[in-house]
Amino acid sequence: MDTASPRHAKAAEAFLRDEENADWHNETLWFVRSKRDRAAQSLPEWEDLREQASQIKLHSLSKLDDYLIQLEENARQNGVIVHWAANADEHNRIVLDIMRKHKATKIVKSKSMLTEECHLNPYLIKEGIEVIDTDLGERIIQLRNEPPSHIVMPAIHLKKRHIGDLFHLHLGTDAGADDPQYLTEAARIHLRQKFLLADVAITGVNFAIAETGGFVVCTNEGNADLGAHLAKVHIACMGIEKVIPKAEHLGVFLRLLARSATGQATTTYSSHFRKPAPGQEMHLVLVDNGRTRQLASPDFRNSLKCIRCGACMNTCPVYRRSGGHSYHTAVAGPIGSILAPNIDMKEYADLPFASTLCGSCTNVCPVKIDIHQQLYKWRQVLGEAGAVEPTKKIGMTGMDVLFSHPRLYRFAGRAGRWFMQKFPSLANKSSLNPWAIHRDMPKPPAQSFRDWYAQQNQKDNG
Amino acid sequence: MAETTTRDTILAAIRQGKPDLHPLPETIGFAPTITPENLVEAFMAMVKTNGGQAIRVTSLSEAHAFLVQEYDLTLPILSHVPGLDISNFTPAAELRLLDDLHLVVLEGKVGVAENAAIWLDEAAIGIRALPFISLNLSLVLSEKNLVGNMHEAYRLIDTHTGFGTFIAGPSKTADIEQSLVIGAHGSKTLTVFLLP
Ligand code: SF4
């Protein structure tokens, strides 16, 4: 296997060149993270709630086949047409077939990371179908021909002046106008027309319920509902890991989702779809696309518990300073860096390294995924598979040697302190030490903790 | 035929790779921390946080009087609340015509104090698009049907209907530089009337 190119690092460098924008990105996401903290602290049972969510998800994964069959049976009985797709191609073809059957040419979509993962839009557009993303953030980046940079806030990398210019070009808003209220109103009018004329609506699925055969879709804008209720055909696409046993379990997840995502107590609309409305048609597409492979791996299956709240991204010091696009995958940030190498190990070998392994992601995850530990495990798997670029590998091998030889480790520490004291400018020189780009190395302590501890011991004993 | 194969392949792969049976927690959910006497106050505060307004009334006619004062009744208005007869609009089969709706009034079944989400079932909504397509939305709810948290709500609502939804405020977005804008695609306002 060839070694992966460090695409994330290069793209992050480009992102950081616009310093003002990069700072704004960092601070805004930290603000969202702080709102999440306040929302979490408002519930005394927060930690127990996370534990329950994690247990329910683990249980669901341990009976995933049973629950999918139960979901399928109940949905069929409710008049929903159920499809299974092994991969992205199959998923896209199923959607196209439904469009063709209805001679449909216009589709409105509400944000669905699964359809992003499957690259549904370019596929349908090539077949001559008009695809309109209706979540405001998604529509913005669709007009810019970009992928989303965040799973909950797709256009978080853009400032309002960018959007003002974009809408001036495409929606005819006044030149230079950048008031969010005004721009949102323009988008509302533009998208209303699309909702009213669409033949088919596609939505994602936040949770599917085996017991009822129904599924829940959560939005703040109401776009999923407007699309699904006005079109003759509603296609809901879900990863197979989204199924939970019973409706009562929704209480646990709905309390966690919005609080973790944006710090809101709940999303504005949490809609429970179960049967098609009279005269309408409802489809449910169950997609694997690598999920069964992830399930079969004890090290990584926990990542399938993810409810796509985005909290791990908002808190990640690397994501906040590198921007979602630097991850070159549909789902960016810490969780995306676990999911992507499962789909293509070579293409995404750089992503598990786009992390400080500080563990902040793991601490905020509402379903208690051991995110940073899985990233660490991926590094080892990728190293063994030879998919790691040489400079990182040398560093890692060096660290392995150091950590497994305590005497050498102690010497290296002393040598490092000596080196940094004598030649601070050399240690800070980024061509020799990539870590020093955008960072000043800390002043080295005069004494190591180990030496200090030994001295204290001597003092105490003496 | 192809689809059957895919289904079987996926199910077989799951059986092969799934973890050992992990039990469900014995009890699901938590007791509410909001005390019964604080339900109304907590609920009303959350409606406001969510960008809506909550009004305590003693009767439907009081709600009616408020709506008459607040809205232009010559515009298309539809109420599905028995006893609150201000409809002047008859929906046709063509759903697109609903786009004209200025105000829709519906009856909520359950209100949740911790997040001000209000449950509407298919019977109360009638045409599913109504609460989402109308420019303004008003919900009527009895204080007796307030609960503390979502776990309690799920014990009371029927999730076996064709469609049902929790609505917590007017439609909103923060997709442009994180500035909160009320009124994305759905209703631009939400007024909740709390009846005894
Ligand atoms: S991994 Fe956890 S924190 Fe990250 S998006 Fe998924 S559920 Fe949220």
XYZ file of C-alpha atoms and ligand atoms in Angstrom:
666
model
C 0.000 0.000 0.000
C 1.208 3.496 -0.800
C 1.582 5.903 2.032
C -1.181 8.481 2.442
C -0.553 12.096 1.623
C -0.998 14.440 4.580
C -4.023 16.108 2.995
C -5.527 17.225 6.268
C -2.376 19.077 7.335
C -2.042 20.833 3.981
C -5.697 21.858 3.861
C -5.556 23.056 7.465
C -2.599 25.224 6.561
C -4.641 26.814 3.783
C -7.569 27.357 6.178
C -5.305 29.074 8.710
C -4.001 31.541 6.134
C -7.174 33.642 6.585
C -6.356 34.308 10.206
C -9.387 36.409 10.974
C -11.762 33.779 9.647
C -9.887 30.973 11.384
C -10.091 32.800 14.711
C -13.784 33.388 14.235
C -14.327 29.691 13.454
C -12.463 28.648 16.550
C -14.232 31.072 18.865
C -17.718 30.442 17.476
C -17.473 26.693 17.881
C -16.128 27.126 21.371
C -19.145 29.317 22.113
C -21.456 26.520 20.907
C -19.511 24.072 23.063
C -20.062 26.374 26.082
C -23.792 26.466 25.380
C -23.715 22.677 25.358
C -22.057 22.734 28.772
C -24.738 24.978 30.224
C -27.507 22.807 28.774
C -25.862 19.669 30.179
C -25.460 21.251 33.600
C -29.152 22.127 33.666
C -29.947 18.415 34.035
C -28.641 16.849 37.255
C -29.008 13.394 35.697
C -26.921 14.285 32.630
C -24.161 11.739 33.193
C -26.661 8.973 33.955
C -28.596 9.940 30.854
C -25.446 9.528 28.750
C -24.867 6.150 30.344
C -28.421 5.047 29.531
C -28.103 6.226 25.946
C -24.854 4.354 25.572
C -26.382 1.150 26.996
C -29.453 1.356 24.772
C -27.280 1.817 21.689
C -25.013 -1.065 22.648
C -28.040 -3.258 23.213
C -29.462 -2.236 19.836
C -26.205 -3.123 18.102
C -26.120 -6.500 19.834
C -29.552 -7.308 18.370
C -29.271 -5.235 15.224
C -30.505 -8.009 12.903
C -33.621 -8.639 15.013
C -34.476 -4.961 15.302
C -34.026 -4.325 11.587
C -36.336 -7.214 10.757
C -38.887 -5.951 13.271
C -38.597 -2.434 11.857
C -39.047 -3.730 8.325
C -42.093 -5.851 9.184
C -43.850 -3.103 11.081
C -43.057 -0.477 8.480
C -44.425 -2.734 5.702
C -47.595 -3.289 7.695
C -47.926 0.476 7.999
C -47.793 0.810 4.240
C -44.167 1.945 3.979
C -42.046 0.504 1.143
C -38.748 -0.773 2.579
C -35.485 -1.124 0.609
C -32.053 -2.439 1.532
C -28.829 -1.054 0.067
C -25.421 -2.665 0.489
C -23.483 0.415 -0.573
C -23.688 3.967 -1.877
C -24.292 2.898 -5.490
C -27.225 0.737 -4.550
C -28.672 3.485 -2.379
C -28.438 6.011 -5.205
C -29.975 3.623 -7.717
C -32.930 2.892 -5.441
C -33.646 6.621 -5.159
C -33.349 7.103 -8.920
C -35.647 4.137 -9.615
C -38.339 5.652 -7.410
C -37.959 8.974 -9.240
C -38.237 7.246 -12.607
C -41.277 5.234 -11.571
C -43.078 8.481 -10.767
C -41.618 10.330 -13.778
C -40.359 12.814 -11.213
C -37.761 15.453 -12.055
C -37.650 17.663 -8.960
C -36.481 16.638 -5.535
C -36.195 18.592 -2.273
C -33.831 17.239 0.349
C -33.536 18.005 4.001
C -30.090 17.648 5.414
C -28.951 14.070 5.480
C -25.344 13.153 6.085
C -26.032 9.701 4.674
C -26.886 11.075 1.232
C -23.689 13.176 1.464
C -21.780 10.019 2.296
C -23.313 8.329 -0.775
C -22.724 11.360 -3.056
C -26.373 11.256 -4.067
C -26.594 14.838 -5.389
C -24.057 14.586 -8.234
C -25.500 11.188 -9.160
C -29.056 12.513 -9.511
C -28.002 15.736 -11.204
C -26.154 13.705 -13.837
C -29.433 11.895 -14.470
C -31.135 15.194 -15.185
C -32.886 15.604 -11.850
C -33.116 18.933 -10.033
C -31.882 18.402 -6.479
C -32.441 21.202 -3.986
C -30.986 21.065 -0.482
C -33.408 22.908 1.756
C -31.633 23.278 5.063
C -30.446 26.905 4.832
C -26.816 26.024 5.534
C -26.933 23.174 3.022
C -28.500 25.387 0.385
C -25.758 27.959 0.874
C -22.972 25.474 0.310
C -24.874 23.824 -2.523
C -24.958 27.193 -4.325
C -21.200 27.412 -3.698
C -20.634 23.874 -4.997
C -19.044 22.828 -1.729
C -19.611 19.947 0.677
C -20.763 20.715 4.252
C -17.972 21.502 6.697
C -19.909 20.477 9.824
C -22.667 17.892 10.299
C -24.977 20.217 12.256
C -23.805 23.637 10.987
C -22.903 22.954 7.346
C -21.875 26.534 6.495
C -20.050 27.358 9.722
C -16.881 28.127 7.759
C -18.525 31.113 6.009
C -19.069 34.714 7.114
C -22.247 36.625 6.331
C -20.541 38.763 3.678
C -19.737 35.565 1.715
C -23.396 34.589 1.901
C -24.545 38.094 0.995
C -22.429 37.994 -2.176
C -23.659 34.495 -2.988
C -27.338 35.396 -2.590
C -26.860 38.577 -4.598
C -25.582 36.399 -7.434
C -28.154 33.590 -7.209
C -31.231 34.982 -5.461
C -31.029 38.626 -6.507
C -30.652 40.140 -3.046
C -29.242 43.671 -2.849
C -25.530 44.000 -3.541
C -23.550 44.265 -0.315
C -26.528 43.300 1.882
C -25.402 40.937 4.620
C -28.081 41.137 7.320
C -28.844 37.525 8.387
C -32.545 38.299 8.858
C -32.838 39.732 5.343
C -30.833 36.920 3.766
C -32.839 34.224 5.579
C -36.078 35.804 4.368
C -34.793 35.744 0.776
C -33.896 32.056 1.155
C -37.331 31.356 2.642
C -39.106 32.817 -0.373
C -36.799 31.046 -2.827
C -37.149 27.667 -1.103
C -40.927 27.926 -0.613
C -41.274 27.734 -4.383
C -39.087 24.635 -4.440
C -41.132 22.950 -1.689
C -44.365 23.689 -3.497
C -43.211 22.273 -6.824
C -41.178 19.221 -5.758
C -42.350 15.750 -6.792
C -40.292 13.872 -4.246
C -38.838 14.729 -0.820
C -35.825 13.052 0.736
C -35.134 13.222 4.452
C -32.615 11.605 6.732
C -33.603 9.652 9.823
C -32.423 10.505 13.329
C -33.960 7.456 14.991
C -35.929 4.478 13.676
C -38.109 2.519 16.099
C -38.398 -1.243 15.716
C -41.502 -1.448 17.910
C -43.609 0.973 15.861
C -41.978 0.691 12.448
C -41.726 4.487 12.438
C -38.872 6.960 12.368
C -38.093 10.381 13.817
C -36.639 13.387 12.012
C -35.406 16.412 13.977
C -34.939 19.917 12.525
C -35.087 23.521 13.677
C -36.162 24.972 10.355
C -39.098 22.680 9.563
C -37.695 21.867 6.130
C -37.949 18.096 6.485
C -41.645 18.399 7.323
C -42.499 20.921 4.633
C -40.813 18.760 2.008
C -42.205 15.426 3.159
C -45.790 16.607 3.655
C -46.099 18.523 0.392
C -44.484 16.040 -2.025
C -46.368 13.016 -3.302
C -43.450 10.756 -2.415
C -41.280 10.786 0.716
C -38.023 8.805 0.719
C -36.316 8.468 4.106
C -32.724 7.207 3.999
C -31.003 5.773 7.057
C -27.852 3.949 8.069
C -28.758 0.576 9.573
C -27.293 1.628 12.952
C -30.091 4.154 13.536
C -32.642 1.655 14.831
C -33.592 1.584 18.525
C -35.998 -0.879 20.164
C -38.866 1.219 21.515
C -40.511 4.623 21.403
C -39.866 5.148 25.128
C -36.122 5.140 24.350
C -36.629 8.283 22.303
C -37.087 10.176 25.551
C -33.449 9.492 26.386
C -32.043 10.435 22.984
C -34.165 13.506 22.342
C -33.071 14.955 25.675
C -29.435 14.522 24.677
C -29.418 15.399 20.973
C -30.124 19.132 20.788
C -28.463 19.916 24.107
C -25.271 18.288 22.832
C -25.554 19.807 19.377
C -26.388 23.479 19.947
C -27.209 23.807 23.620
C -30.969 24.045 22.905
C -33.318 22.118 25.193
C -34.800 20.424 22.111
C -35.025 20.865 18.352
C -38.013 22.924 17.210
C -39.556 20.001 15.320
C -39.202 16.338 16.328
C -41.477 14.594 13.862
C -42.588 10.969 14.140
C -43.398 9.462 10.731
C -45.143 6.108 10.678
C -47.637 5.778 7.831
C -47.880 7.591 4.510
C -50.613 10.232 4.411
C -53.613 9.357 2.218
C -52.645 9.688 -1.447
C -48.925 9.762 -0.661
C -46.144 7.187 -0.814
C -43.442 6.593 1.795
C -40.156 4.742 1.299
C -37.535 3.735 3.839
C -34.037 2.882 2.565
C -31.793 0.900 4.936
C -28.128 1.393 4.051
C -25.070 -0.623 5.082
C -22.150 1.026 3.220
C -19.438 -0.327 5.518
C -21.425 -0.390 8.733
C -21.508 -4.185 9.063
C -17.734 -4.172 8.652
C -17.408 -1.604 11.435
C -19.769 -3.688 13.580
C -17.545 -6.742 13.172
C -14.571 -4.889 14.596
C -14.597 -4.876 18.413
C -12.197 -1.920 18.432
C -14.350 0.341 16.281
C -17.977 -0.840 16.572
C -18.684 1.670 19.335
C -18.545 4.415 16.721
C -21.870 3.107 15.381
C -23.590 4.478 18.500
C -23.118 8.005 17.114
C -26.275 10.156 16.975
C -24.576 12.868 14.840
C -24.870 15.717 17.318
C -21.565 17.315 16.344
C -20.455 17.952 19.951
C -17.127 16.201 19.377
C -16.333 18.603 16.531
C -17.264 21.730 18.444
C -14.936 20.803 21.256
C -12.047 19.447 19.168
C -9.039 21.810 19.232
C -7.894 20.466 15.865
C -11.284 20.708 14.132
C -11.853 24.223 15.407
C -8.532 25.364 13.971
C -8.503 23.427 10.732
C -12.085 23.708 9.425
C -14.329 20.863 8.335
C -13.188 20.780 4.717
C -9.674 19.828 5.731
C -11.038 16.370 6.609
C -11.973 15.683 2.944
C -14.833 13.400 4.000
C -18.613 13.803 4.479
C -18.442 13.592 8.277
C -15.572 15.757 9.539
C -13.964 16.007 12.955
C -13.230 13.301 15.514
C -16.088 10.914 14.698
C -15.579 11.330 10.955
C -11.929 10.436 11.425
C -13.000 7.091 12.882
C -15.690 6.365 10.286
C -13.788 7.377 7.145
C -10.813 4.947 7.300
C -13.324 2.112 7.571
C -14.687 3.085 4.172
C -11.267 3.695 2.532
C -8.183 3.077 4.630
C -5.739 4.516 2.145
C -7.679 7.636 1.251
C -8.304 8.607 4.862
C -5.142 7.359 6.562
C -4.247 10.914 7.570
C -7.434 11.580 9.557
C -6.819 9.614 12.776
C -3.702 11.796 13.116
C -5.761 15.001 12.959
C -6.260 14.840 16.705
C -4.383 15.772 19.850
C -5.894 12.734 21.609
C -6.796 15.137 24.432
C -10.011 13.221 25.076
C -12.314 16.248 25.005
C -14.456 14.585 22.306
C -14.938 11.519 24.476
C -15.948 13.694 27.414
C -18.765 15.449 25.580
C -20.092 12.537 23.505
C -23.724 11.944 24.584
C -23.528 8.223 23.835
C -20.118 7.763 25.430
C -18.116 6.675 22.414
C -14.442 6.231 23.327
C -13.550 8.528 20.443
C -9.942 9.412 21.244
C -9.098 5.823 22.096
C -10.463 4.674 18.755
C -8.409 7.315 16.983
C -5.342 6.013 18.775
C -6.208 2.462 17.750
C -6.634 3.530 14.128
C -3.120 4.967 14.191
C -1.785 1.567 15.154
C -3.887 -0.280 12.582
C -2.807 2.157 9.865
C 0.823 1.953 10.940
C 0.761 -1.812 10.704
C -0.932 -1.650 7.309
C 1.837 0.663 6.119
C -0.630 3.437 5.388
C 1.129 6.068 7.479
C 3.292 8.744 5.881
C 6.998 8.287 6.703
C 7.575 11.370 8.925
C 4.709 10.446 11.249
C 5.840 6.869 11.324
C 9.370 7.784 12.356
C 7.955 9.917 15.159
C 5.664 7.128 16.290
C 8.282 4.429 16.119
C 10.599 6.722 18.034
C 7.932 7.156 20.685
C 7.285 3.457 20.873
C 10.965 2.820 21.505
C 11.081 5.542 24.125
C 8.009 4.446 26.011
C 9.085 0.841 26.136
C 12.580 1.660 27.420
C 12.256 3.645 30.639
C 15.953 4.412 31.021
C 16.215 5.734 27.509
C 13.027 7.780 28.131
C 14.593 9.387 31.192
C 17.751 10.181 29.309
C 15.818 11.606 26.390
C 13.902 13.873 28.741
C 17.059 15.205 30.307
C 18.681 15.586 26.931
C 15.591 17.396 25.622
C 15.561 19.870 28.492
C 19.250 20.505 28.049
C 18.808 20.989 24.322
C 15.897 23.395 24.663
C 17.698 25.428 27.348
C 20.869 25.753 25.295
C 19.312 26.188 21.840
C 15.719 27.455 22.262
C 15.651 28.975 18.797
C 16.618 25.694 17.197
C 13.843 23.822 18.959
C 11.439 26.488 17.758
C 12.614 26.275 14.191
C 9.732 24.829 12.301
C 11.739 23.196 9.545
C 13.333 20.959 12.157
C 10.321 20.646 14.398
C 6.927 20.756 12.618
C 5.188 21.042 15.994
C 6.562 24.572 16.330
C 4.622 25.937 13.344
C 2.086 28.390 14.804
C 3.326 27.506 18.276
C 6.132 28.592 20.549
C 7.693 25.725 22.388
C 7.238 25.999 26.153
C 10.112 27.042 28.351
C 11.610 23.777 29.519
C 11.422 23.095 33.243
C 14.750 23.205 35.068
C 14.131 19.786 36.512
C 12.047 16.808 35.483
C 9.168 15.634 37.657
C 11.041 12.403 38.235
C 14.176 14.147 39.452
C 12.115 16.457 41.646
C 10.219 13.503 43.119
C 13.450 11.653 43.876
C 14.823 14.753 45.610
C 11.679 15.187 47.714
C 11.927 11.556 48.729
C 15.510 12.002 49.770
C 14.601 15.109 51.782
C 11.764 13.293 53.509
C 13.885 10.295 54.308
C 16.943 12.298 55.215
C -34.838 -10.453 -6.441
C -31.650 -8.366 -6.174
C -33.001 -6.616 -3.131
C -33.720 -9.827 -1.284
C -30.111 -10.786 -1.777
C -28.846 -7.492 -0.410
C -31.113 -7.813 2.588
C -29.897 -11.316 3.348
C -26.261 -10.354 2.873
C -26.590 -7.437 5.277
C -28.419 -9.502 7.889
C -25.875 -12.312 7.599
C -23.003 -9.855 8.013
C -24.669 -8.418 11.120
C -25.147 -11.880 12.641
C -21.532 -12.674 12.031
C -20.103 -9.449 13.383
C -22.438 -8.254 16.139
C -21.286 -8.145 19.759
C -22.605 -10.556 22.413
C -26.028 -9.697 23.767
C -25.866 -6.545 25.835
C -28.836 -6.074 28.184
C -31.074 -3.007 28.161
C -31.006 -0.860 31.311
C -33.700 -2.062 33.685
C -35.520 1.226 33.900
C -35.535 3.805 31.170
C -35.659 7.494 31.962
C -35.541 9.637 35.074
C -38.014 11.255 37.426
C -38.663 14.895 36.572
C -36.824 17.500 38.625
C -39.482 20.153 38.019
C -42.066 19.948 40.812
C -45.781 19.856 39.889
C -46.450 23.336 41.260
C -43.659 24.776 39.060
C -44.742 23.121 35.805
C -46.658 26.094 34.394
C -43.981 28.613 35.218
C -41.148 26.439 33.868
C -43.089 25.648 30.711
C -43.921 29.294 30.019
C -40.323 30.374 30.540
C -39.134 27.748 28.040
C -41.695 28.810 25.416
C -40.127 32.251 25.620
C -36.587 30.860 25.428
C -37.619 28.979 22.295
C -38.804 32.221 20.682
C -42.560 31.828 21.168
C -45.070 33.446 23.516
C -47.209 31.682 26.105
C -50.442 33.168 27.429
C -52.492 31.857 30.333
C -56.218 32.109 29.648
C -59.232 30.952 31.599
C -61.342 29.972 28.615
C -61.308 29.429 24.859
C -63.259 32.635 24.354
C -60.428 34.544 26.007
C -58.009 32.946 23.518
C -60.436 33.834 20.760
C -60.500 37.469 21.822
C -56.737 37.589 21.810
C -56.520 36.143 18.274
C -59.106 38.619 17.000
C -57.021 41.440 18.364
C -53.687 40.104 17.131
C -54.500 38.901 13.601
C -56.179 40.253 10.515
C -59.196 37.956 10.249
C -59.765 38.762 6.605
C -56.632 36.712 5.798
C -56.898 32.909 5.408
C -57.220 31.326 8.848
C -57.856 27.722 9.832
C -58.666 26.389 13.298
C -58.977 22.710 14.167
C -59.798 23.422 17.800
C -63.418 22.617 18.670
C -64.979 25.676 20.239
C -62.536 28.104 18.674
C -64.328 28.831 15.453
C -62.381 31.417 13.529
C -61.812 29.450 10.328
C -62.502 31.276 7.088
C -60.570 28.911 4.832
C -61.529 25.538 3.394
C -58.535 23.460 2.370
C -58.874 21.922 -1.068
C -57.219 18.727 -2.198
C -54.406 20.806 -3.666
C -51.857 21.093 -0.863
C -50.067 23.986 -2.565
C -52.981 26.289 -1.806
C -52.152 25.964 1.885
C -49.275 28.323 1.207
C -51.750 31.180 1.619
C -52.474 30.352 5.236
C -51.915 33.234 7.601
C -52.766 31.461 10.844
C -53.422 27.889 11.920
C -54.805 27.024 15.366
C -54.368 23.478 16.688
C -54.788 21.562 19.914
C -51.705 20.190 21.684
C -52.065 16.905 23.577
C -49.096 17.091 25.957
C -46.669 19.873 26.875
C -43.203 19.205 28.292
C -41.985 21.737 30.853
C -38.238 21.077 30.507
C -38.138 22.096 26.824
C -41.625 23.477 25.995
C -42.145 20.828 23.315
C -45.838 20.295 22.552
C -47.098 17.000 21.152
C -49.574 17.103 18.275
C -51.022 13.916 16.883
C -52.488 13.242 13.479
C -56.079 13.697 14.679
C -55.318 17.189 16.001
C -53.351 18.268 12.922
C -55.633 16.938 10.182
C -53.570 17.800 7.130
C -49.960 17.112 8.084
C -48.492 20.155 6.349
C -50.654 22.638 8.319
C -48.432 23.549 11.289
C -45.366 23.834 9.036
C -46.753 25.779 6.101
C -48.753 28.443 7.965
C -47.128 31.844 8.516
C -48.301 31.910 12.135
C -49.112 29.042 14.459
C -51.166 28.995 17.612
C -51.463 25.990 19.916
C -54.006 25.454 22.642
C -53.026 23.253 25.581
C -54.529 22.369 28.943
C -52.354 22.907 32.011
C -53.518 19.498 33.144
C -51.544 18.021 30.265
C -48.191 19.470 31.280
C -45.474 17.024 32.312
C -41.947 17.544 33.611
C -39.723 15.787 31.101
C -39.644 13.781 27.868
C -39.787 10.401 29.597
C -43.143 11.298 31.101
C -44.333 12.620 27.753
C -43.615 9.304 26.023
C -45.667 7.510 28.645
C -48.682 9.626 27.697
C -48.537 9.981 23.940
C -49.580 7.447 21.342
C -46.658 6.743 19.015
C -48.703 4.313 16.929
C -50.514 6.935 14.870
C -49.606 7.731 11.269
C -47.836 10.942 12.147
C -47.158 13.001 15.253
C -44.762 15.766 16.144
C -43.288 17.711 19.032
C -43.233 21.424 18.233
C -41.132 23.708 20.415
C -41.349 27.254 19.152
C -41.401 29.001 15.795
C -39.127 27.801 12.997
C -35.567 29.081 13.362
C -32.063 28.940 11.939
C -28.588 30.125 12.847
C -26.895 29.073 9.640
C -25.728 32.567 8.706
C -22.797 33.383 10.949
C -24.567 31.824 13.910
C -27.042 34.731 14.183
C -30.364 33.402 15.390
C -33.144 34.196 12.909
C -36.740 33.312 13.753
C -38.825 32.104 10.827
C -36.828 29.837 8.508
C -39.230 27.627 6.524
C -41.946 26.947 9.048
C -44.128 29.324 11.052
C -42.626 32.679 11.975
C -44.467 32.943 15.264
C -45.816 30.554 17.878
C -48.452 31.543 20.420
C -49.377 29.000 23.077
C -52.605 29.375 25.039
C -52.588 27.581 28.364
C -56.051 26.649 29.561
C -56.858 25.484 33.096
S -19.392 10.847 18.157
Fe -20.621 11.452 19.905
S -20.216 13.651 20.099
Fe -19.524 13.074 18.041
S -21.286 13.453 16.714
Fe -21.414 11.307 17.352
S -22.737 11.337 19.163
Fe -22.061 13.442 18.838
